[in-house]
XYZ file of N, CA and C in Angstrom:
780
model
N 116.972 120.666 208.789
C 115.977 121.260 207.912
C 115.600 120.244 206.836
N 114.288 120.167 206.532
C 113.748 119.224 205.562
C 113.102 119.997 204.414
N 113.286 119.502 203.180
C 112.695 120.152 202.013
C 111.674 119.229 201.362
N 110.564 119.822 200.919
C 109.510 119.068 200.255
C 109.982 118.611 198.887
N 109.707 117.329 198.573
C 110.143 116.744 197.318
C 108.995 116.689 196.310
N 109.311 116.263 195.080
C 108.310 116.207 194.020
C 107.168 115.252 194.351
N 107.437 114.212 195.150
C 106.387 113.259 195.517
C 105.656 113.666 196.794
N 105.875 114.919 197.253
C 105.248 115.499 198.456
C 105.807 114.966 199.767
N 106.818 114.128 199.706
C 107.522 113.740 200.926
C 108.547 114.814 201.259
N 109.164 114.700 202.448
C 110.178 115.664 202.882
C 111.496 114.935 203.120
N 112.592 115.548 202.686
C 113.910 114.944 202.830
C 114.827 115.875 203.609
N 115.659 115.276 204.465
C 116.628 116.053 205.236
C 117.685 116.620 204.298
N 117.927 117.954 204.390
C 118.923 118.569 203.511
C 120.057 119.228 204.276
N 119.790 119.727 205.490
C 120.835 120.403 206.248
C 120.621 120.204 207.740
N 121.726 120.171 208.483
C 121.681 120.163 209.944
C 122.663 121.207 210.462
N 122.438 121.638 211.686
C 123.328 122.641 212.281
C 123.312 122.489 213.797
N 124.508 122.454 214.406
C 124.653 122.499 215.861
C 124.956 123.938 216.261
N 124.195 124.451 217.217
C 124.351 125.853 217.580
C 124.093 126.034 219.065
N 124.990 126.748 219.759
C 124.808 126.999 221.186
C 124.687 128.484 221.514
N 124.556 129.323 220.472
C 124.464 130.766 220.711
C 123.026 131.247 220.834
N 122.077 130.398 220.435
C 120.677 130.796 220.478
C 120.154 131.333 219.162
N 121.023 131.545 218.192
C 120.612 131.985 216.856
C 121.278 131.098 215.809
N 120.671 130.981 214.651
C 121.222 130.138 213.600
C 120.711 130.627 212.247
N 121.435 130.237 211.200
C 121.065 130.608 209.833
C 121.306 129.425 208.901
N 120.307 129.099 208.075
C 120.483 128.189 206.960
C 120.516 129.045 205.696
N 121.651 129.060 205.020
C 121.752 129.894 203.827
C 121.951 129.027 202.586
N 122.007 129.700 201.437
C 122.189 129.040 200.135
C 121.095 128.000 199.876
N 119.879 128.331 200.265
C 118.750 127.437 200.040
C 118.115 127.729 198.686
N 117.614 126.678 198.053
C 116.851 126.849 196.823
C 115.416 127.244 197.171
N 114.703 127.774 196.199
C 113.288 128.027 196.426
C 112.586 126.697 196.684
N 111.517 126.728 197.483
C 110.818 125.506 197.814
C 110.078 125.621 199.133
N 109.592 124.472 199.593
C 108.850 124.374 200.854
C 109.706 123.603 201.848
N 109.817 124.127 203.079
C 110.710 123.541 204.068
C 109.970 123.307 205.391
N 110.517 122.391 206.198
C 110.086 122.220 207.582
C 111.317 122.169 208.471
N 111.148 122.717 209.676
C 112.280 122.880 210.588
C 112.071 122.035 211.840
N 113.117 121.284 212.218
C 113.083 120.403 213.388
C 114.166 120.826 214.370
N 113.804 121.002 215.654
C 114.755 121.494 216.662
C 114.845 120.505 217.819
N 116.035 120.384 218.382
C 116.226 119.518 219.553
C 117.285 120.125 220.455
N 117.276 119.691 221.723
C 118.256 120.152 222.703
C 118.882 118.959 223.393
N 120.051 119.161 223.957
C 120.733 118.078 224.662
C 120.140 117.863 226.049
N 119.314 118.799 226.528
C 118.749 118.683 227.859
C 117.501 117.808 227.816
N 117.480 116.752 228.619
C 116.407 115.767 228.564
C 115.064 116.328 228.998
N 115.061 117.441 229.713
C 113.779 117.957 230.202
C 112.993 118.676 229.118
N 113.581 118.831 227.918
C 112.876 119.405 226.786
C 112.753 118.372 225.674
N 111.666 118.462 224.896
C 111.462 117.526 223.800
C 111.905 118.158 222.482
N 112.121 117.312 221.475
C 112.347 117.814 220.133
C 111.030 118.349 219.575
N 111.104 119.408 218.777
C 109.884 120.030 218.269
C 110.004 120.342 216.781
N 108.849 120.454 216.143
C 108.737 120.929 214.776
C 108.235 122.369 214.802
N 108.772 123.206 213.929
C 108.337 124.598 213.853
C 106.844 124.664 213.522
N 106.057 125.447 214.325
C 106.453 126.278 215.476
C 106.072 125.610 216.800
N 107.022 124.954 217.467
C 106.848 124.346 218.788
C 105.744 123.291 218.802
N 105.766 122.398 217.805
C 104.793 121.317 217.732
C 105.506 119.997 217.990
N 104.861 119.063 218.734
C 105.566 117.837 219.115
C 105.577 116.751 218.048
N 104.735 116.851 217.005
C 104.675 115.792 216.003
C 104.805 116.363 214.592
N 105.241 115.499 213.694
C 105.599 115.845 212.324
C 104.487 116.555 211.567
N 103.285 115.981 211.538
C 102.271 116.561 210.655
C 101.528 117.742 211.271
N 102.013 118.252 212.404
C 101.530 119.530 212.921
C 102.482 120.675 212.561
N 103.583 120.328 211.887
C 104.589 121.343 211.536
C 104.017 122.336 210.535
N 104.514 123.562 210.584
C 104.130 124.617 209.653
C 105.148 124.676 208.520
N 104.659 124.635 207.287
C 105.559 124.766 206.142
C 106.148 126.175 206.069
N 107.428 126.237 205.716
C 108.114 127.509 205.488
C 108.242 127.679 203.983
N 107.544 128.641 203.434
C 107.439 128.818 201.984
C 108.532 129.765 201.482
N 109.517 129.224 200.750
C 110.555 130.034 200.126
C 110.375 130.077 198.609
N 109.168 129.749 198.140
C 108.836 129.941 196.730
C 108.470 131.400 196.460
N 107.755 131.999 197.416
C 107.255 133.356 197.213
C 108.135 134.420 197.863
N 109.165 134.015 198.591
C 110.083 134.967 199.226
C 111.443 134.312 199.353
N 112.469 135.121 199.584
C 113.822 134.575 199.579
C 114.400 134.352 200.968
N 113.614 134.665 202.020
C 114.112 134.439 203.377
C 112.934 134.339 204.340
N 113.190 133.775 205.502
C 112.163 133.662 206.539
C 112.843 133.695 207.893
N 112.180 134.307 208.863
C 112.663 134.336 210.246
C 111.754 133.451 211.080
N 112.338 132.506 211.774
C 111.575 131.575 212.602
C 111.996 131.754 214.059
N 111.066 132.086 214.899
C 111.321 132.185 216.336
C 110.909 130.880 216.998
N 111.886 130.149 217.500
C 111.641 128.824 218.047
C 111.669 128.834 219.574
N 110.946 127.915 220.162
C 110.994 127.671 221.599
C 110.981 126.178 221.831
N 111.255 125.763 223.036
C 111.295 124.340 223.351
C 110.172 123.989 224.321
N 109.581 122.827 224.113
C 108.518 122.349 224.993
C 109.114 121.496 226.104
N 108.742 121.734 227.361
C 109.215 120.878 228.444
C 108.587 119.494 228.368
N 109.321 118.483 228.813
C 108.816 117.109 228.892
C 108.459 116.853 230.356
N 107.180 116.981 230.731
C 106.811 117.003 232.147
C 107.073 115.681 232.867
N 107.223 115.779 234.165
C 107.292 114.603 235.037
C 106.002 114.515 235.836
N 105.538 113.277 236.072
C 104.302 113.060 236.803
C 104.549 112.090 237.951
N 103.612 112.014 238.871
C 103.723 111.099 240.010
C 102.459 110.261 240.147
N 101.801 109.966 239.025
C 100.591 109.163 239.054
C 100.882 107.674 239.106
N 99.841 106.842 239.234
C 100.023 105.399 239.409
C 99.952 104.592 238.122
N 99.750 105.222 236.964
C 99.461 104.490 235.731
C 100.658 104.483 234.779
N 100.608 103.592 233.780
C 101.703 103.511 232.813
C 101.187 103.013 231.469
N 101.921 103.388 230.424
C 101.686 102.894 229.064
C 103.019 102.397 228.525
N 103.030 101.194 227.979
C 104.247 100.648 227.389
C 103.876 99.932 226.096
N 104.880 99.525 225.348
C 104.590 98.831 224.104
C 105.807 98.686 223.235
N 105.572 98.335 221.965
C 106.649 98.132 221.004
C 106.230 98.701 219.659
N 107.232 99.167 218.893
C 107.010 99.723 217.566
C 107.715 98.845 216.544
N 106.964 98.359 215.558
C 107.530 97.469 214.550
C 107.394 98.064 213.154
N 108.192 97.518 212.235
C 108.313 98.027 210.870
C 107.360 97.303 209.923
N 106.783 98.054 208.998
C 106.024 97.467 207.897
C 106.167 98.340 206.680
N 107.183 99.226 206.681
C 107.301 100.232 205.628
C 108.569 100.054 204.799
N 109.740 100.258 205.385
C 110.980 100.268 204.629
C 111.813 99.006 204.813
N 111.669 98.363 205.958
C 112.456 97.165 206.244
C 111.525 95.958 206.275
N 112.043 94.833 206.745
C 111.232 93.629 206.840
C 110.097 93.834 207.823
N 108.900 93.451 207.418
C 107.735 93.600 208.294
C 107.980 92.885 209.609
N 107.693 93.563 210.687
C 107.875 92.979 212.011
C 109.165 93.374 212.687
N 110.124 93.950 211.934
C 111.362 94.417 212.561
C 111.058 95.527 213.561
N 111.707 95.468 214.709
C 111.503 96.485 215.735
C 112.238 97.776 215.356
N 111.588 98.914 215.606
C 112.155 100.218 215.261
C 112.701 100.885 216.513
N 113.970 101.231 216.506
C 114.595 101.849 217.663
C 114.742 103.353 217.471
N 114.820 104.052 218.610
C 115.061 105.502 218.640
C 114.030 106.276 217.820
N 112.768 105.901 217.975
C 111.654 106.611 217.334
C 110.840 107.291 218.432
N 110.419 108.518 218.179
C 109.674 109.289 219.174
C 108.235 108.797 219.281
N 107.792 108.612 220.519
C 106.401 108.260 220.812
C 105.825 109.383 221.670
N 104.757 109.998 221.185
C 104.150 111.151 221.839
C 102.830 110.743 222.475
N 102.603 111.221 223.697
C 101.350 110.964 224.404
C 100.633 112.294 224.613
N 99.356 112.325 224.181
C 98.498 113.486 224.407
C 97.280 113.045 225.205
N 96.601 114.012 225.835
C 95.352 113.663 226.503
C 94.223 113.656 225.488
N 93.011 113.355 225.927
C 91.903 113.202 224.984
C 91.480 114.521 224.355
N 91.959 115.640 224.901
C 91.691 116.952 224.300
C 92.778 117.348 223.296
N 93.776 116.469 223.094
C 94.845 116.754 222.150
C 95.987 117.567 222.713
N 96.034 117.747 224.043
C 97.101 118.515 224.688
C 98.308 117.603 224.946
N 99.498 118.077 224.596
C 100.712 117.299 224.795
C 100.922 116.961 226.272
N 101.246 115.689 226.546
C 101.494 115.222 227.907
C 102.931 114.763 228.095
N 103.436 113.932 227.167
C 104.739 113.317 227.403
C 105.315 112.811 226.084
N 106.650 112.807 225.976
C 107.334 112.193 224.843
C 108.378 111.226 225.363
N 108.512 110.092 224.687
C 109.564 109.144 225.007
C 110.100 108.583 223.697
N 111.156 107.778 223.765
C 111.741 107.166 222.577
C 111.771 105.659 222.730
N 111.631 104.953 221.614
C 111.825 103.512 221.659
C 113.303 103.214 221.892
N 113.565 102.127 222.614
C 114.949 101.765 222.910
C 115.521 100.890 221.795
N 116.679 100.290 222.031
C 117.332 99.475 221.002
C 116.529 98.236 220.639
N 115.566 97.871 221.481
C 114.693 96.725 221.192
C 113.348 97.154 220.618
N 113.213 98.450 220.304
C 111.967 98.933 219.737
C 110.845 99.085 220.742
N 111.180 99.080 222.030
C 110.156 99.151 223.069
C 110.193 100.517 223.759
N 109.065 100.875 224.333
C 108.974 102.151 225.044
C 108.108 101.969 226.285
N 108.266 102.877 227.228
C 107.412 102.883 228.413
C 107.326 104.298 228.960
N 106.166 104.636 229.474
C 105.943 105.909 230.154
C 105.206 105.612 231.445
N 105.888 105.790 232.566
C 105.319 105.459 233.868
C 104.885 106.723 234.603
N 104.233 106.510 235.731
C 103.832 107.585 236.654
C 102.815 108.549 236.047
N 102.001 108.064 235.107
C 100.963 108.906 234.522
C 99.753 108.987 235.448
N 99.059 110.122 235.496
C 97.774 110.177 236.192
C 96.755 109.321 235.439
N 95.701 108.911 236.110
C 94.623 108.207 235.419
C 93.985 109.171 234.419
N 93.463 108.628 233.333
C 92.855 109.480 232.319
C 92.823 108.792 230.973
N 92.416 109.524 229.956
C 92.340 109.040 228.583
C 93.463 109.670 227.773
N 94.218 108.833 227.052
C 95.394 109.310 226.332
C 95.373 108.838 224.883
N 96.098 109.585 224.036
C 96.305 109.216 222.647
C 97.789 108.949 222.429
N 98.098 107.810 221.801
C 99.476 107.411 221.561
C 99.796 107.670 220.088
N 100.839 108.456 219.840
C 101.178 108.906 218.487
C 102.650 108.600 218.211
N 102.933 108.055 217.027
C 104.308 107.848 216.584
C 104.730 109.037 215.728
N 105.842 109.683 216.103
C 106.330 110.848 215.372
C 107.469 110.430 214.452
N 107.139 110.190 213.176
C 108.127 109.823 212.165
C 107.966 110.721 210.950
N 109.086 111.016 210.295
C 109.060 111.853 209.097
C 108.196 111.193 208.025
N 107.308 111.986 207.419
C 106.461 111.555 206.312
C 105.413 110.516 206.697
N 105.193 110.327 207.983
C 104.153 109.397 208.438
C 103.080 110.193 209.160
N 101.845 110.255 208.632
C 100.786 111.023 209.290
C 100.394 110.404 210.624
N 99.892 111.240 211.509
C 99.585 110.783 212.872
C 98.096 110.722 213.151
N 97.271 110.704 212.099
C 95.825 110.742 212.299
C 95.313 109.493 213.000
N 96.018 108.378 212.846
C 95.554 107.107 213.392
C 96.114 106.868 214.796
N 95.912 107.841 215.673
C 96.404 107.695 217.050
C 95.601 106.621 217.787
N 96.263 105.942 218.711
C 95.598 104.936 219.531
C 95.124 105.563 220.825
N 93.848 105.374 221.153
C 93.281 105.892 222.398
C 93.377 104.836 223.490
N 93.880 105.229 224.641
C 94.063 104.337 225.783
C 93.406 104.965 226.996
N 92.625 104.184 227.721
C 91.964 104.654 228.935
C 92.623 103.985 230.136
N 93.132 104.797 231.056
C 93.736 104.308 232.290
C 92.861 104.743 233.455
N 92.410 103.771 234.252
C 91.595 104.092 235.426
C 92.013 103.203 236.589
N 91.327 103.308 237.701
C 91.741 102.605 238.919
C 91.668 101.093 238.776
N 90.874 100.602 237.830
C 90.767 99.162 237.619
C 91.693 98.666 236.513
N 92.322 99.565 235.798
C 93.204 99.186 234.693
C 94.276 100.261 234.545
N 95.336 100.127 235.321
C 96.349 101.180 235.395
C 97.503 100.992 234.418
N 97.589 99.833 233.761
C 98.689 99.565 232.843
C 98.157 99.098 231.495
N 98.685 99.678 230.432
C 98.305 99.269 229.085
C 99.563 98.990 228.275
N 99.494 97.934 227.445
C 100.551 97.635 226.490
C 99.991 97.831 225.086
N 100.707 98.599 224.256
C 100.229 98.963 222.931
C 101.239 98.491 221.885
N 100.749 97.770 220.854
C 101.582 97.426 219.711
C 101.367 98.450 218.612
N 102.457 99.021 218.076
C 102.383 100.021 217.016
C 103.179 99.525 215.812
N 102.598 99.650 214.601
C 103.274 99.216 213.379
C 103.142 100.283 212.313
N 104.271 100.668 211.715
C 104.258 101.579 210.574
C 104.125 100.735 209.315
N 103.003 100.870 208.586
C 102.753 99.979 207.455
C 103.120 100.606 206.119
N 102.875 99.869 205.031
C 103.322 100.274 203.701
C 102.617 101.505 203.172
N 101.465 101.866 203.738
C 100.754 103.075 203.300
C 101.134 104.288 204.160
N 102.220 104.149 204.911
C 102.764 105.234 205.735
C 101.781 105.683 206.820
N 101.035 104.764 207.334
C 100.198 105.056 208.492
C 100.554 104.080 209.603
N 100.141 104.421 210.810
C 100.461 103.601 211.975
C 99.233 102.802 212.372
N 99.369 101.491 212.395
C 98.297 100.641 212.893
C 98.619 100.246 214.312
N 97.590 100.036 215.101
C 97.792 99.793 216.527
C 96.978 98.614 216.995
N 97.447 98.031 218.071
C 96.712 96.986 218.755
C 96.908 97.142 220.240
N 95.935 96.707 221.019
C 95.991 96.861 222.470
C 96.043 95.483 223.093
N 97.043 95.236 223.924
C 97.223 93.934 224.547
C 96.760 93.950 225.989
N 96.207 92.835 226.396
C 95.933 92.663 227.821
C 97.261 92.519 228.539
N 97.347 93.067 229.712
C 98.597 92.990 230.477
C 98.833 91.545 230.895
N 99.984 90.993 230.537
C 100.263 89.583 230.791
C 100.436 89.308 232.279
N 99.915 88.174 232.698
C 100.065 87.776 234.102
C 101.275 86.881 234.312
N 101.969 86.498 233.205
C 103.133 85.646 233.349
C 104.311 86.447 233.893
N 105.004 85.861 234.839
C 106.181 86.493 235.444
C 105.870 87.836 236.087
N 104.629 88.023 236.515
C 104.243 89.270 237.147
C 104.865 89.354 238.534
N 105.384 90.514 238.876
C 105.940 90.749 240.206
C 104.793 91.029 241.166
N 104.824 90.421 242.323
C 103.770 90.605 243.310
C 104.327 91.222 244.586
N 103.448 91.947 245.255
C 103.769 92.597 246.528
C 103.210 91.749 247.668
N 103.979 91.596 248.728
C 103.498 90.836 249.881
C 104.229 91.321 251.131
N 103.724 91.094 252.357
C 102.385 90.569 252.641
C 101.308 91.603 252.310
N 100.149 91.120 251.986
C 99.048 91.996 251.628
C 97.730 91.339 252.058
N 97.072 91.847 253.090
C 97.279 93.116 253.802
C 98.632 93.173 254.537
N 99.076 94.405 254.765
C 100.353 94.628 255.426
C 100.156 95.470 256.677
N 101.116 95.351 257.606
C 101.087 96.167 258.822
C 102.305 97.084 258.881
N 103.508 96.482 258.780
C 104.738 97.250 258.982
C 105.589 97.429 257.736
N 105.524 96.488 256.763
C 106.429 96.542 255.615
C 105.847 95.715 254.462
N 106.447 95.906 253.272
C 106.116 95.077 252.121
C 107.410 94.632 251.446
N 107.318 93.494 250.733
C 108.413 92.966 249.943
C 107.887 92.626 248.556
N 108.783 92.282 247.615
C 108.372 91.921 246.266
C 108.914 90.544 245.915
N 108.229 89.880 244.975
C 108.596 88.516 244.585
C 109.588 88.529 243.431
N 110.727 89.188 243.633
C 111.748 89.247 242.588
C 113.116 89.348 243.233
N 114.073 88.605 242.664
C 115.440 88.701 243.191
C 116.145 89.936 242.619
N 115.606 90.498 241.528
C 116.157 91.714 240.936
C 115.506 92.940 241.564
N 116.199 94.077 241.505
C 115.673 95.308 242.094
C 114.405 95.766 241.387
N 113.460 96.245 242.181
C 112.183 96.753 241.692
C 111.931 98.112 242.343
N 111.525 99.100 241.546
C 111.148 100.409 242.088
C 109.682 100.344 242.485
N 109.407 100.455 243.772
C 108.054 100.334 244.309
C 107.555 101.722 244.699
N 106.397 102.109 244.175
C 105.771 103.390 244.504
C 104.374 103.133 245.036
N 104.062 103.719 246.195
C 102.767 103.527 246.830
C 101.984 104.832 246.752
N 100.749 104.753 246.232
C 99.901 105.919 246.040
C 98.593 105.757 246.814
N 98.049 106.877 247.239
C 96.683 106.848 247.750
C 95.737 106.601 246.583
N 94.481 106.318 246.881
C 93.492 106.086 245.829
C 93.324 107.321 244.959
N 93.601 108.499 245.488
C 93.483 109.740 244.717
C 94.757 110.078 243.946
N 95.777 109.206 244.006
C 96.972 109.392 243.194
C 98.113 110.127 243.852
N 98.093 110.309 245.167
C 99.179 111.006 245.868
C 100.257 109.996 246.265
N 101.506 110.262 245.877
C 102.619 109.388 246.223
C 102.946 109.524 247.709
N 102.929 108.393 248.443
C 103.167 108.440 249.889
C 104.380 107.623 250.310
N 104.899 106.774 249.427
C 106.098 106.002 249.758
C 106.730 105.504 248.470
N 108.077 105.434 248.468
C 108.777 104.962 247.283
C 110.124 104.407 247.697
N 110.541 103.316 247.057
C 111.837 102.734 247.348
C 112.190 101.661 246.342
N 113.478 101.323 246.281
C 113.962 100.249 245.408
C 114.306 99.049 246.275
N 113.601 97.938 246.055
C 113.775 96.745 246.895
C 113.753 95.493 246.026
N 114.109 94.356 246.640
C 113.932 93.034 246.034
C 113.418 92.103 247.113
N 113.376 90.795 246.821
C 112.763 89.882 247.785
C 113.581 89.726 249.067
N 114.807 90.246 249.086
C 115.636 90.192 250.282
C 115.572 91.487 251.094
N 114.827 92.475 250.586
C 114.708 93.767 251.259
C 113.233 94.102 251.468
N 112.981 95.180 252.195
C 111.594 95.552 252.466
C 111.434 97.062 252.483
N 110.201 97.490 252.247
C 109.841 98.903 252.263
C 108.867 99.129 253.406
N 109.192 100.067 254.276
C 108.369 100.307 255.457
C 107.020 100.924 255.080
N 105.978 100.441 255.747
C 104.635 101.020 255.609
C 104.098 101.493 256.962
N 104.963 101.577 257.963
C 104.522 101.922 259.311
C 103.883 103.310 259.370
N 104.349 104.231 258.523
C 103.862 105.606 258.589
C 102.534 105.795 257.861
N 102.062 104.774 257.176
C 100.841 104.919 256.375
C 99.595 104.722 257.233
N 98.575 105.506 256.933
C 97.285 105.326 257.596
C 96.619 104.052 257.089
N 95.770 103.457 257.901
C 95.053 102.269 257.474
C 94.149 102.592 256.283
N 94.064 101.657 255.360
C 93.207 101.857 254.204
C 93.772 101.186 252.970
N 93.203 101.521 251.821
C 93.605 100.915 250.553
C 94.527 101.848 249.781
N 95.532 101.268 249.120
C 96.504 102.006 248.329
C 96.699 101.317 246.970
N 97.228 102.069 246.019
C 97.614 101.523 244.722
C 99.135 101.517 244.648
N 99.722 100.361 244.308
C 101.174 100.199 244.280
C 101.621 99.888 242.853
N 102.602 100.641 242.347
C 103.227 100.309 241.068
C 104.619 99.763 241.332
N 104.992 98.738 240.557
C 106.298 98.096 240.678
C 106.940 98.106 239.304
N 108.038 98.850 239.174
C 108.686 99.017 237.879
C 110.032 98.313 237.875
N 110.214 97.474 236.848
C 111.482 96.767 236.673
C 111.838 96.826 235.182
N 112.830 97.615 234.848
C 113.168 97.807 233.445
C 112.025 98.487 232.714
N 111.579 97.881 231.608
C 110.480 98.439 230.824
C 109.122 97.956 231.301
N 109.100 97.068 232.275
C 107.843 96.496 232.745
C 107.350 97.201 234.000
N 106.057 97.488 234.027
C 105.426 98.097 235.194
C 104.227 97.255 235.603
N 104.152 96.894 236.875
C 103.064 96.080 237.410
C 102.324 96.890 238.470
N 101.057 96.622 238.598
C 100.227 97.365 239.540
C 99.453 96.400 240.426
N 99.339 96.749 241.703
C 98.606 95.919 242.648
C 97.990 96.808 243.721
N 96.809 96.460 244.146
C 96.208 97.174 245.269
C 96.726 96.598 246.581
N 96.893 97.468 247.552
C 97.442 97.062 248.841
C 96.548 97.587 249.961
N 96.374 96.770 250.966
C 95.601 97.177 252.140
C 96.550 97.308 253.320
N 96.527 98.470 253.944
C 97.324 98.696 255.162
C 96.405 98.541 256.373
N 96.830 97.701 257.319
C 96.041 97.475 258.539
C 96.752 98.057 259.754
C-alpha cells in the first residue's frame, strides 16, 4: 500500500502476504492511498487498484472523508501469443542514479493502439527486456514505475516488412520516460539456411536457437530448438513463402523463407 505525500508523490507504507483471498490494512492515518497487488503465478500480472496494469491509471482510495474502504481486487492474465513479431530494448536511468545506468526488474507494459492491455514483462538484471511471438500490429510501450507518469508512451508498428523493433527507454529527471527507436542491427545476426529449402533448415549459430516458422497470415506451422549442427524438418510444409523467427536469449531475428 502506498500513501500520498505532501509533494504529491506516493510512498510505500505497508505490505502484506496473504493466501486466504482476503486482507486488511489497519491502523492507517487519514490520507490518500493506492493499492498494488501481485501473485506468484506468472500467468497473471501485477495490478493497481482497480485491476489497472500501470501506475497512473490507479484509483486513489480516499481515507480523508471516511475511516475505511472495501476494495474488491482481481488479477489480469498475461496472455501468450503465437505471432511472428517481437519488441525488445533496454531501460536506463536518468532520475535517481547515474544517468545511463540500466534499470533492472522494472515492469514494461505493452498495449495496442486502442489502449487495450496486451502484455507485461520485466527488465532483467541487465536492464533489458523482450516480448516475442506478438501478432503484427501497432503497439504502445509503457514503463510502469511508481511516481512516473506514462503519458509519453512509445508507439511501435510491427508489420510483415518489419517484424522486430528495439526500443531505448530512459527515465529522466522530470520523472517522464523518453524513448528512442533503433534499427535492428545486422551485426551477428543469425541466419536460416538453406533458403529456398526443400526438406530441412539449419541456423548459423553454434548455440541453441528457438526457430518458429509461420505462414504469411501468422499461423505457427513448425517450431524447434536447433543449432548449426542440427536441423528442423520442413518436409510437411506446403510450397510457398513463410516468416521465420529465431530467438536466442533476448535477441530475436526474423527472416523470410521459401519452401520448394
